[in-house]
Coordinates of C-alpha atoms in Angstrom, one line a residue:
M14 CA 2.4 262.9 69.8
S15 CA -1.1 261.6 70.6
D16 CA -2.4 262.5 67.1
L17 CA 0.6 260.7 65.5
F18 CA -0.2 257.6 67.5
S19 CA -3.9 257.8 66.6
I20 CA -3.0 258.0 62.9
K21 CA -0.7 255.0 63.3
L22 CA -3.5 253.1 65.1
T23 CA -5.9 253.9 62.4
A24 CA -3.5 252.6 59.7
W25 CA -2.9 249.5 61.8
I26 CA -6.6 248.8 62.1
R27 CA -7.0 249.1 58.3
R28 CA -4.1 246.8 57.6
N29 CA -5.1 244.2 60.2
T30 CA -8.9 244.1 59.8
G31 CA -8.7 240.4 58.9
V32 CA -6.8 239.6 62.1
L33 CA -9.2 241.6 64.2
L34 CA -12.2 239.7 62.6
I35 CA -10.5 236.4 63.3
V36 CA -10.1 237.4 67.0
F37 CA -13.7 238.5 67.0
F38 CA -15.0 235.2 65.7
I39 CA -12.8 233.2 68.2
L40 CA -14.1 235.3 71.1
Y41 CA -17.6 234.9 69.7
A42 CA -17.4 231.1 69.6
L43 CA -16.0 231.1 73.1
S44 CA -18.7 233.4 74.4
V45 CA -21.6 231.2 73.2
F46 CA -20.0 227.8 73.8
I47 CA -18.4 228.3 77.3
N48 CA -20.6 227.0 80.1
M49 CA -23.4 226.2 77.6
G50 CA -24.0 222.9 79.4
I51 CA -23.9 223.9 83.1
Y52 CA -27.2 225.7 83.4
Q53 CA -30.7 224.1 83.3
L54 CA -32.8 224.2 80.2
M55 CA -35.4 227.0 80.2
A56 CA -38.4 228.3 78.3
E57 CA -39.1 226.0 75.2
E58 CA -35.7 224.2 75.4
P59 CA -36.8 221.3 77.6
R60 CA -39.9 220.6 75.5
R61 CA -37.7 220.2 72.4
G62 CA -35.4 217.9 74.3
T63 CA -38.2 215.9 75.7
V64 CA -40.0 215.3 72.4
S65 CA -36.8 214.3 70.8
F66 CA -35.9 211.9 73.6
E67 CA -39.3 210.2 73.4
M68 CA -39.1 209.9 69.6
Y69 CA -35.8 208.1 70.1
F70 CA -36.9 206.1 73.1
Y71 CA -40.1 204.8 71.5
D72 CA -38.5 204.4 68.1
S73 CA -41.2 206.6 66.6
F74 CA -39.5 209.0 64.3
V75 CA -42.6 210.1 62.3
H76 CA -45.2 210.5 65.1
P77 CA -43.8 212.5 68.1
T78 CA -45.1 212.2 71.6
L79 CA -44.8 214.4 74.7
M80 CA -45.1 212.6 78.1
G81 CA -46.5 209.6 76.2
V82 CA -49.3 211.7 74.5
A83 CA -49.4 212.3 70.8
Y84 CA -47.7 215.6 70.0
Y85 CA -48.9 217.5 66.8
N86 CA -47.8 221.1 67.5
K87 CA -44.5 220.9 65.6
P88 CA -43.3 218.7 62.7
P89 CA -40.2 216.6 63.5
L90 CA -37.3 217.9 61.5
F91 CA -35.6 219.7 64.4
N92 CA -36.2 216.6 66.6
W93 CA -34.5 214.4 63.9
L94 CA -31.5 216.7 64.1
L95 CA -31.4 216.5 67.9
I96 CA -31.7 212.7 67.8
G97 CA -28.8 212.5 65.4
L98 CA -26.7 214.5 67.8
F99 CA -27.8 212.3 70.7
K100 CA -26.5 209.2 68.8
V101 CA -23.3 210.7 67.4
L102 CA -22.3 212.4 70.7
H103 CA -23.7 209.7 73.0
S104 CA -25.2 212.4 75.2
Y105 CA -28.6 213.8 76.1
S106 CA -27.1 216.7 78.1
E107 CA -28.1 220.3 78.0
W108 CA -25.2 221.3 75.7
V109 CA -26.3 218.8 73.1
V110 CA -29.8 220.2 73.1
R111 CA -28.4 223.7 72.6
L112 CA -25.9 222.8 69.9
P113 CA -28.1 222.9 66.8
S114 CA -29.1 226.5 67.4
L115 CA -25.5 227.7 68.1
L116 CA -24.3 226.0 65.0
S117 CA -27.2 227.5 63.0
M118 CA -26.2 231.0 64.3
I119 CA -22.6 230.5 63.0
A120 CA -24.0 229.2 59.6
I121 CA -26.3 232.2 59.4
G122 CA -23.3 234.5 59.8
I123 CA -21.3 232.6 57.0
L124 CA -24.2 232.6 54.6
L125 CA -25.1 236.2 55.3
Y126 CA -21.5 237.3 54.5
R127 CA -21.4 235.3 51.3
F128 CA -24.7 236.6 50.2
T129 CA -24.0 240.3 51.0
V130 CA -20.5 240.4 49.6
E131 CA -22.0 239.6 46.1
L132 CA -24.8 242.1 46.6
M133 CA -23.1 245.1 48.1
G134 CA -19.3 244.4 48.5
R135 CA -17.0 243.1 51.1
K136 CA -17.1 246.0 53.6
V137 CA -20.9 246.0 53.8
A138 CA -20.8 242.2 54.1
V139 CA -18.5 242.4 57.1
Y140 CA -20.6 245.0 58.7
A141 CA -23.8 243.0 58.1
T142 CA -22.3 239.8 59.6
L143 CA -21.0 241.5 62.7
I144 CA -24.4 243.2 63.2
M145 CA -26.4 240.0 62.8
L146 CA -24.2 238.1 65.1
T147 CA -24.4 240.7 67.9
F148 CA -28.0 241.9 67.8
V149 CA -28.7 242.0 71.5
D150 CA -31.8 239.8 71.5
V151 CA -30.2 237.1 69.3
Y152 CA -26.8 237.2 71.0
F153 CA -27.9 237.4 74.7
Y154 CA -31.2 235.5 74.5
A155 CA -31.4 233.2 71.5
T156 CA -27.9 231.8 71.9
Y157 CA -28.4 231.5 75.6
N158 CA -31.6 229.6 75.2
G159 CA -30.1 227.6 72.4
G160 CA -32.4 224.6 72.7
E161 CA -35.2 226.5 71.1
I162 CA -36.1 226.0 67.5
D163 CA -36.0 229.5 66.2
L164 CA -32.4 230.0 65.1
F165 CA -32.4 226.7 63.2
Y166 CA -35.7 227.8 61.6
A167 CA -34.2 231.2 60.7
L168 CA -31.4 229.4 58.9
L169 CA -33.8 227.5 56.8
V170 CA -35.8 230.6 55.9
I171 CA -32.8 232.6 54.8
C172 CA -31.8 229.6 52.7
Q173 CA -35.3 229.8 51.3
L174 CA -35.3 233.5 50.5
F175 CA -31.7 234.2 49.4
P176 CA -32.1 232.3 46.1
L177 CA -35.2 234.4 45.3
I178 CA -33.3 237.6 45.9
N179 CA -30.3 236.3 43.8
Y180 CA -32.8 235.6 41.0
Y181 CA -34.2 239.1 41.2
M182 CA -30.6 240.5 41.0
G183 CA -29.8 238.3 38.0
K184 CA -27.2 236.2 39.8
T185 CA -28.9 232.8 39.2
N186 CA -31.5 231.3 36.8
A187 CA -35.2 230.7 37.7
Y188 CA -34.9 226.9 37.9
N189 CA -32.0 227.0 40.4
A190 CA -33.6 229.7 42.5
L191 CA -37.1 228.2 42.7
V192 CA -36.1 224.6 43.2
L193 CA -33.7 225.5 45.9
S194 CA -36.1 228.0 47.5
Y195 CA -39.0 225.5 47.5
G196 CA -36.8 222.8 48.8
F197 CA -35.8 224.8 51.9
M198 CA -39.5 225.9 52.2
A199 CA -40.4 222.3 52.5
L200 CA -37.7 221.7 55.2
G201 CA -39.1 224.8 57.0
C202 CA -42.6 223.3 56.9
L203 CA -41.2 220.1 58.4
T204 CA -39.7 222.3 61.2
K205 CA -42.3 224.9 62.1
G206 CA -45.3 224.3 59.8
L207 CA -47.2 227.0 58.0
P208 CA -45.0 230.1 58.5
S209 CA -42.7 228.9 55.7
L210 CA -45.7 229.0 53.3
L211 CA -46.3 232.6 54.2
F212 CA -42.7 233.6 53.7
Q213 CA -42.7 231.9 50.3
G214 CA -46.1 233.3 49.1
A215 CA -45.4 236.9 50.2
T216 CA -41.9 237.0 48.7
L217 CA -43.0 235.5 45.4
F218 CA -45.8 238.0 45.2
L219 CA -43.2 240.8 45.8
L220 CA -41.0 239.3 43.1
A221 CA -43.9 239.4 40.6
L222 CA -44.6 243.0 41.5
Y223 CA -41.0 244.0 41.0
Q224 CA -40.9 242.2 37.7
R225 CA -44.2 243.8 36.8
S226 CA -45.4 240.5 35.6
P227 CA -46.8 237.3 37.1
K228 CA -45.1 235.2 34.5
I229 CA -42.7 233.7 37.0
L230 CA -45.6 232.2 38.9
F231 CA -46.8 230.3 35.8
S232 CA -43.4 229.2 34.6
M233 CA -42.0 225.6 34.3
A234 CA -39.3 226.7 36.9
H235 CA -42.1 227.4 39.4
A236 CA -43.7 224.1 38.6
A237 CA -40.4 222.4 39.3
G238 CA -40.1 224.2 42.6
L239 CA -43.6 223.2 43.6
A240 CA -42.9 219.6 42.7
T241 CA -39.8 219.6 44.8
A242 CA -41.7 220.8 47.9
A243 CA -44.6 218.4 47.2
V244 CA -42.2 215.4 47.1
V245 CA -40.4 216.4 50.4
I246 CA -43.6 217.3 52.3
G247 CA -45.6 214.5 50.7
C248 CA -43.1 211.8 51.8
Y249 CA -43.5 212.8 55.4
L250 CA -47.3 213.1 55.2
Y251 CA -47.5 209.6 53.6
A252 CA -45.4 208.1 56.4
F253 CA -47.5 210.0 59.0
S254 CA -50.8 208.8 57.4
R255 CA -49.7 205.2 58.1
Q256 CA -49.8 205.9 61.8
D257 CA -52.4 208.6 62.3
H258 CA -55.0 210.8 60.5
I259 CA -53.3 213.6 58.5
G260 CA -56.3 215.8 59.2
I261 CA -55.4 215.9 62.9
L262 CA -51.8 217.1 62.0
L263 CA -53.0 219.8 59.5
A264 CA -55.8 221.1 61.8
T265 CA -53.4 221.4 64.7
Q266 CA -50.9 223.3 62.5
I267 CA -53.6 225.7 61.4
D268 CA -54.7 226.2 65.0
E269 CA -51.1 226.8 66.1
A270 CA -50.7 229.5 63.4
A271 CA -54.0 231.1 64.3
D272 CA -53.2 231.2 68.0
K273 CA -50.0 233.2 67.2
S274 CA -51.7 235.7 65.0
A275 CA -54.3 238.4 65.3
A276 CA -57.0 235.8 64.9
G277 CA -56.0 234.2 68.2
A278 CA -55.4 237.4 70.1
R279 CA -57.6 239.4 72.5
Q280 CA -58.5 242.7 70.8
E281 CA -57.6 244.9 73.7
R282 CA -54.1 243.5 73.7
L283 CA -53.8 243.4 69.9
W284 CA -53.9 247.2 69.6
S285 CA -51.6 248.0 72.5
E286 CA -49.0 245.4 71.4
T287 CA -49.2 246.6 67.8
L288 CA -48.4 250.2 68.9
Q289 CA -45.5 249.0 71.0
Y290 CA -44.0 246.6 68.4
P291 CA -41.6 249.2 66.7
L292 CA -40.1 249.8 70.1
L293 CA -39.8 246.1 70.7
L294 CA -37.9 245.8 67.4
I295 CA -35.5 248.7 68.1
K296 CA -34.8 247.2 71.6
G297 CA -34.2 243.7 70.3
M298 CA -31.8 244.9 67.6
L299 CA -29.7 247.3 69.8
P300 CA -27.2 248.8 69.5
W301 CA -27.3 248.6 65.7
S302 CA -30.9 249.8 65.4
L303 CA -29.6 253.2 66.5
S304 CA -28.0 253.5 63.1
L305 CA -31.4 254.7 62.0
L306 CA -30.6 258.0 63.7
L307 CA -28.0 258.5 61.0
L308 CA -30.8 258.9 58.5
V309 CA -31.6 262.3 59.9
K310 CA -31.0 264.8 57.1
M311 CA -29.3 262.1 55.1
P312 CA -30.8 262.2 51.6
F313 CA -32.5 259.0 50.7
S314 CA -30.9 259.2 47.3
H315 CA -27.6 258.5 49.1
L316 CA -29.0 255.1 50.1
K317 CA -30.1 254.1 46.6
N318 CA -29.3 250.4 45.8
K319 CA -31.3 247.9 43.8
G320 CA -30.7 245.1 46.2
L321 CA -31.4 247.2 49.2
G322 CA -34.8 248.3 47.8
F323 CA -35.9 244.8 47.3
I324 CA -34.7 243.8 50.8
V325 CA -36.6 246.6 52.5
A326 CA -39.7 245.6 50.5
L327 CA -39.2 242.0 51.6
I328 CA -39.2 243.0 55.2
G329 CA -42.2 245.2 54.7
I330 CA -44.3 242.5 53.1
N331 CA -43.4 239.8 55.6
I332 CA -43.4 241.6 58.9
P333 CA -47.1 242.6 59.2
V334 CA -48.0 238.9 60.0
Y335 CA -45.9 239.2 63.1
W336 CA -46.4 242.9 63.8
F337 CA -50.2 243.0 63.9
T338 CA -50.7 240.3 66.5
G339 CA -51.6 240.3 70.2
I340 CA -48.6 238.1 71.1
P341 CA -45.6 239.6 69.4
K342 CA -42.3 237.9 70.1
L343 CA -39.0 238.9 68.6
R344 CA -38.0 235.2 68.0
Y345 CA -40.8 234.9 65.4
I346 CA -38.9 237.4 63.2
Y347 CA -35.4 236.0 63.6
P348 CA -35.7 234.9 59.9
L349 CA -36.0 238.6 59.0
M350 CA -33.1 239.8 61.2
P351 CA -30.4 239.1 58.6
F352 CA -32.2 241.4 56.2
F353 CA -32.4 244.1 58.9
A354 CA -28.6 243.6 59.4
I355 CA -28.0 244.3 55.7
V356 CA -30.1 247.5 55.9
F357 CA -28.2 248.8 59.0
A358 CA -24.9 247.9 57.4
W359 CA -25.7 249.8 54.3
I360 CA -26.8 252.9 56.3
I361 CA -23.5 252.8 58.2
Y362 CA -21.5 252.3 55.0
R363 CA -23.2 255.2 53.2
F364 CA -22.8 257.4 56.2
E365 CA -19.1 256.6 56.3
T366 CA -18.6 257.4 52.6
G367 CA -20.8 260.6 52.8
K368 CA -20.7 263.8 54.8
R369 CA -20.4 263.1 58.5
R370 CA -22.7 265.4 60.5
Y371 CA -22.7 263.3 63.7
E372 CA -19.1 262.1 64.2
K373 CA -18.7 263.6 67.7
P374 CA -22.0 262.3 69.1
V375 CA -21.3 258.8 67.7
L376 CA -17.8 258.7 69.2
A377 CA -19.1 260.0 72.5
G378 CA -21.8 257.3 72.5
V379 CA -19.3 254.5 71.9
I380 CA -17.1 255.7 74.8
V381 CA -20.0 256.0 77.2
I382 CA -21.2 252.4 76.3
M383 CA -17.7 251.1 76.9
I384 CA -17.2 252.9 80.3
T385 CA -20.7 251.6 81.4
G386 CA -19.7 248.1 80.3
V387 CA -16.4 248.2 82.3
A388 CA -18.1 249.5 85.4
G389 CA -21.0 247.0 85.2
Q390 CA -18.7 244.0 84.6
L391 CA -16.3 244.8 87.5
A392 CA -19.2 245.6 89.9
L393 CA -21.0 242.3 89.0
T394 CA -17.8 240.4 89.3
G395 CA -17.3 241.6 92.9
Y396 CA -20.9 241.1 93.8
M397 CA -21.1 237.5 92.5
Q398 CA -17.5 236.7 93.5
Q399 CA -17.0 235.0 90.1
W400 CA -13.4 236.3 89.6
W401 CA -13.2 235.1 86.0
G402 CA -15.1 238.3 85.3
L403 CA -12.0 240.4 85.9
V404 CA -10.5 239.1 82.6
P405 CA -13.1 240.6 80.1
G406 CA -13.7 243.5 82.4
L407 CA -10.1 244.6 82.6
A408 CA -9.6 243.8 78.8
L409 CA -12.5 246.1 78.0
G410 CA -11.1 248.7 80.4
V411 CA -7.7 248.8 78.5
I412 CA -9.5 249.1 75.1
T413 CA -11.6 252.0 76.5
L414 CA -8.5 253.8 77.8
L415 CA -6.9 253.5 74.3
V416 CA -10.1 254.8 72.6
W417 CA -10.3 257.7 75.0
R418 CA -6.7 258.7 74.5
N419 CA -6.7 258.2 70.7
R420 CA -10.2 259.4 69.6
L421 CA -8.8 260.4 66.2
A422 CA -8.4 256.7 65.3
L423 CA -12.2 256.3 65.4
R424 CA -12.7 258.7 62.5
N425 CA -12.4 255.4 60.5
F426 CA -15.9 254.0 60.8
K427 CA -14.7 250.5 60.2
A428 CA -12.9 250.8 63.6
I429 CA -16.2 251.9 65.2
V430 CA -18.1 248.9 63.9
V431 CA -15.4 246.5 64.8
L432 CA -15.0 248.1 68.2
L433 CA -18.7 248.0 69.0
A434 CA -18.7 244.3 68.0
V435 CA -15.8 243.7 70.3
V436 CA -17.6 245.5 73.2
L437 CA -20.6 243.2 72.7
V438 CA -18.6 240.0 72.4
T439 CA -16.7 241.0 75.5
G440 CA -19.9 241.5 77.4
R441 CA -21.3 238.2 76.2
F442 CA -18.1 236.5 77.3
F443 CA -18.4 238.1 80.7
F444 CA -22.1 236.9 80.8
S445 CA -21.0 233.3 80.1
M446 CA -18.1 233.3 82.5
V447 CA -19.7 235.1 85.4
I448 CA -23.5 235.5 85.3
V449 CA -24.3 232.0 83.9
P450 CA -22.5 230.1 86.7
Y451 CA -23.9 232.4 89.3
A452 CA -27.5 232.2 88.0
D453 CA -27.3 228.4 87.8
V454 CA -26.1 228.0 91.4
N455 CA -28.7 230.5 92.6
A456 CA -31.6 229.1 90.5
A457 CA -35.0 229.3 92.1
V458 CA -35.7 225.7 91.3
D459 CA -33.1 222.9 90.8
H460 CA -35.0 220.4 88.7
R461 CA -31.9 218.1 88.7
H462 CA -32.1 217.9 92.4
I463 CA -35.8 217.2 92.4
M464 CA -35.2 214.2 90.1
E465 CA -32.4 212.9 92.3
Q466 CA -34.7 213.0 95.3
I467 CA -37.4 211.1 93.4
D468 CA -34.8 208.6 92.4
S469 CA -33.8 208.1 96.0
I470 CA -37.3 207.9 97.4
T471 CA -38.6 205.5 94.7
G472 CA -35.5 203.3 94.8
G473 CA -34.8 203.9 91.1
K474 CA -38.3 202.8 90.2
G475 CA -39.4 206.3 89.0
C476 CA -43.0 207.6 88.9
W477 CA -45.8 208.7 86.6
Y478 CA -47.1 212.3 86.2
Y479 CA -50.6 212.5 87.6
A480 CA -53.0 215.1 86.1
A481 CA -56.5 215.2 84.7
E482 CA -57.0 214.6 81.0
T483 CA -56.5 217.6 78.9
T484 CA -58.0 217.8 75.4
R485 CA -58.1 220.1 72.4
E486 CA -60.9 220.8 70.0
L487 CA -60.0 220.7 66.3
R488 CA -62.1 222.4 63.7
P489 CA -63.2 220.7 60.5
L490 CA -61.1 221.1 57.3
P491 CA -62.1 221.2 53.7
G492 CA -61.5 217.8 52.1
G493 CA -63.3 215.5 54.5
Y494 CA -61.7 216.0 58.0
E495 CA -64.7 216.6 60.3
G496 CA -62.8 217.8 63.3
D497 CA -62.0 215.9 66.5
T498 CA -61.3 216.2 70.2
I499 CA -57.7 215.0 70.8
P500 CA -55.8 214.5 74.0
V501 CA -52.8 216.7 74.7
A502 CA -50.0 216.6 77.2
P503 CA -50.7 218.4 80.5
A504 CA -49.3 221.9 81.0
V505 CA -46.2 221.4 83.1
P506 CA -42.8 223.0 83.5
Y507 CA -41.1 221.0 80.8
Q508 CA -38.0 220.8 82.9
L509 CA -39.8 218.1 84.8
P510 CA -40.1 215.5 82.0
Y511 CA -36.7 216.5 80.6
Y512 CA -34.7 216.0 83.8
Y513 CA -36.8 212.9 84.6
N514 CA -35.7 211.5 81.2
K515 CA -32.1 212.4 82.0
Q516 CA -32.2 210.9 85.5
F517 CA -34.1 207.6 84.7
A518 CA -33.3 207.1 81.0
R519 CA -37.0 206.7 80.2
P520 CA -39.9 209.1 79.7
L521 CA -42.1 210.6 82.4
V522 CA -45.6 209.5 81.2
H523 CA -48.8 211.2 82.0
S524 CA -51.6 209.3 83.8
S525 CA -55.0 210.5 84.8
S526 CA -55.5 207.6 87.2
A527 CA -53.6 206.1 90.1
T528 CA -53.2 202.6 91.6
A529 CA -51.4 201.1 94.6
G530 CA -47.8 200.2 94.3
D531 CA -46.7 203.1 92.1
F532 CA -45.4 206.6 92.7
Y533 CA -46.9 209.8 91.1
L534 CA -45.7 213.4 90.7
A535 CA -48.5 215.9 90.7
K536 CA -49.4 219.5 91.5
S537 CA -50.4 219.7 95.2
V538 CA -53.8 221.1 94.2
A539 CA -54.4 218.2 91.7
L540 CA -54.3 215.2 94.1
P541 CA -57.0 212.6 93.6
D542 CA -59.9 213.1 96.0
D543 CA -61.5 209.7 95.7
I544 CA -58.6 207.6 97.2
A545 CA -56.3 208.0 100.2
V546 CA -52.7 209.0 99.3
A547 CA -49.5 209.2 101.2
I548 CA -47.3 212.3 100.5
E549 CA -43.7 211.2 100.2
Q550 CA -42.1 214.5 99.3
R551 CA -43.2 218.1 98.7
F552 CA -41.4 220.4 96.2
E553 CA -42.2 224.0 96.8
H554 CA -42.6 226.8 94.1
V555 CA -41.7 224.5 91.2
Q556 CA -43.9 226.7 88.8
G557 CA -44.5 230.1 90.2
D558 CA -46.5 229.6 93.4
D559 CA -47.4 226.0 92.5
D560 CA -46.1 223.3 94.7
Y561 CA -45.6 219.7 93.5
V562 CA -45.7 216.5 95.5
L563 CA -44.5 213.0 95.1
F564 CA -47.3 210.6 96.4
R565 CA -48.4 207.0 96.3
V566 CA -51.7 205.4 96.9
A567 CA -52.0 204.6 100.6
D568 CA -54.1 201.3 100.3
N569 CA -55.1 198.7 97.7
K570 CA -57.8 200.8 96.2
T571 CA -57.4 201.6 92.5
A572 CA -58.8 204.4 90.5
G573 CA -58.8 203.5 86.8
S574 CA -55.8 202.0 85.1
I575 CA -52.3 203.5 85.0
G576 CA -51.4 205.2 81.7
D577 CA -55.0 205.2 80.3
T578 CA -54.6 208.9 79.3
T579 CA -54.8 209.2 75.6
G580 CA -58.0 207.5 74.4
R581 CA -55.7 205.5 72.1
D582 CA -53.4 202.6 72.6
A583 CA -50.9 203.3 75.4
L584 CA -47.2 203.4 74.3
P585 CA -45.3 200.2 75.2
V586 CA -42.6 201.4 77.6
E587 CA -41.2 197.9 78.0
N588 CA -40.4 197.8 74.3
A589 CA -38.4 201.0 74.3
G590 CA -34.9 201.4 73.1
E591 CA -31.7 202.3 75.1
M592 CA -30.7 205.9 75.5
P593 CA -27.0 206.7 75.6
Y594 CA -25.7 209.2 78.2

């Protein structure tokens, strides 16, 4: 009787795969969008929001600033996108800052499916899409910290590389491939700088190797592609040159790229991190990276595919830049993860269509993962008293029971892939419904409350951020730029300027001097020692063990002039625009 039900269940899964996928994508959208605006911005998120806010506030869309100081680290395309959302949605809230990355993730899934279905067929395309969307690091970190730039940048890079692969596969002509590829490369350069040039150069070199001729690099199509990129990037550089020296921007971009490569790493850390990097990759792409175990005793001839070979080579030629570095971070290789997803999907597909040596261990592993997920969700629900967690926990429990009683149904590998994706999406839904509200309520530092206190103490007047001047040395460049010492914004928890902007609807501006009549926020160890100050409020452990204080000058003595921090003309706060909330 049980075997008969299992056979019927298998047939039902095959007939209703489309329905199951629709359910998956609905749950996926809910899992990443629910509660996305209730928890504070973290990591790099508040810096992206702050820079975008200041560009809009100062009406300076070409030359970004951070805390009133010129900001050269990242070009402004991602900030333009955020500003557009601020205006359209009339909000500067956390969910708006996170929205571009979440939409980018969905777009990556759609593009990956369309690309893979032409390359390897519908089933592999479905597998690759499910795998990409549920890589543990992407799904549980990148979509959680959605205000960071990396998923949007990954979208631009795959739009840059897909045309080159399609050209290699004979699915498009050279003009279309290279103009489109260079166009997205230019947009990538306006988002994150030099890495897009490395992706383009390495992939074109690989293309020439596979064609056994460098002819493509000297073709009119390549010239058209270069011209497209030159126009896009040139227009921005021209606009920038009317406000500042291009050499400063280019030298900063080169320094930023060097700092994130082996050139900027300590040698002792370089070797240890290089050896650990494969484990970091496997961990970040769980559970799908475990599909590599299926390669044991599987003949490589069984994996043969023209497109797959080029994709593996593409990963191999691009990843060393990020592998052999002293500061490896998975988010730097998000642009390559869609290609890993294709590789894993093809391995699973070929295992499914070949001889199955490991069916029982695979099924046992799926059931163990599900039982662990149920137990973990129910235990955390009770501990945190977030009773919404019972919904995904009990749902996963019912699915686990059905799987346990009807193991024969899982001899269809399509069911295993869909089931694992459902397990992950259920876990992420639980994470959003239970852990996110709990973590926000129990956050170590409530930056929103800090700004409410500052608002109350200053009577709505606000404050400056007090810190010593910080500078950066830029090296000379060929072509006439002789190097410079430029001011940079102080190193702070960027939640402070973001939530200040949100509370006061104007930027928190850095000042290296203080004067009577104004309030200042500063680290407690960085108070001025040449004038008397009155401490209005102390904020403990805002950044690790660092305490911050809100102070004002206690008498009429003045040290310097407020806002004289950049060595250039101060930005005119009184001429700023109006920020919608």
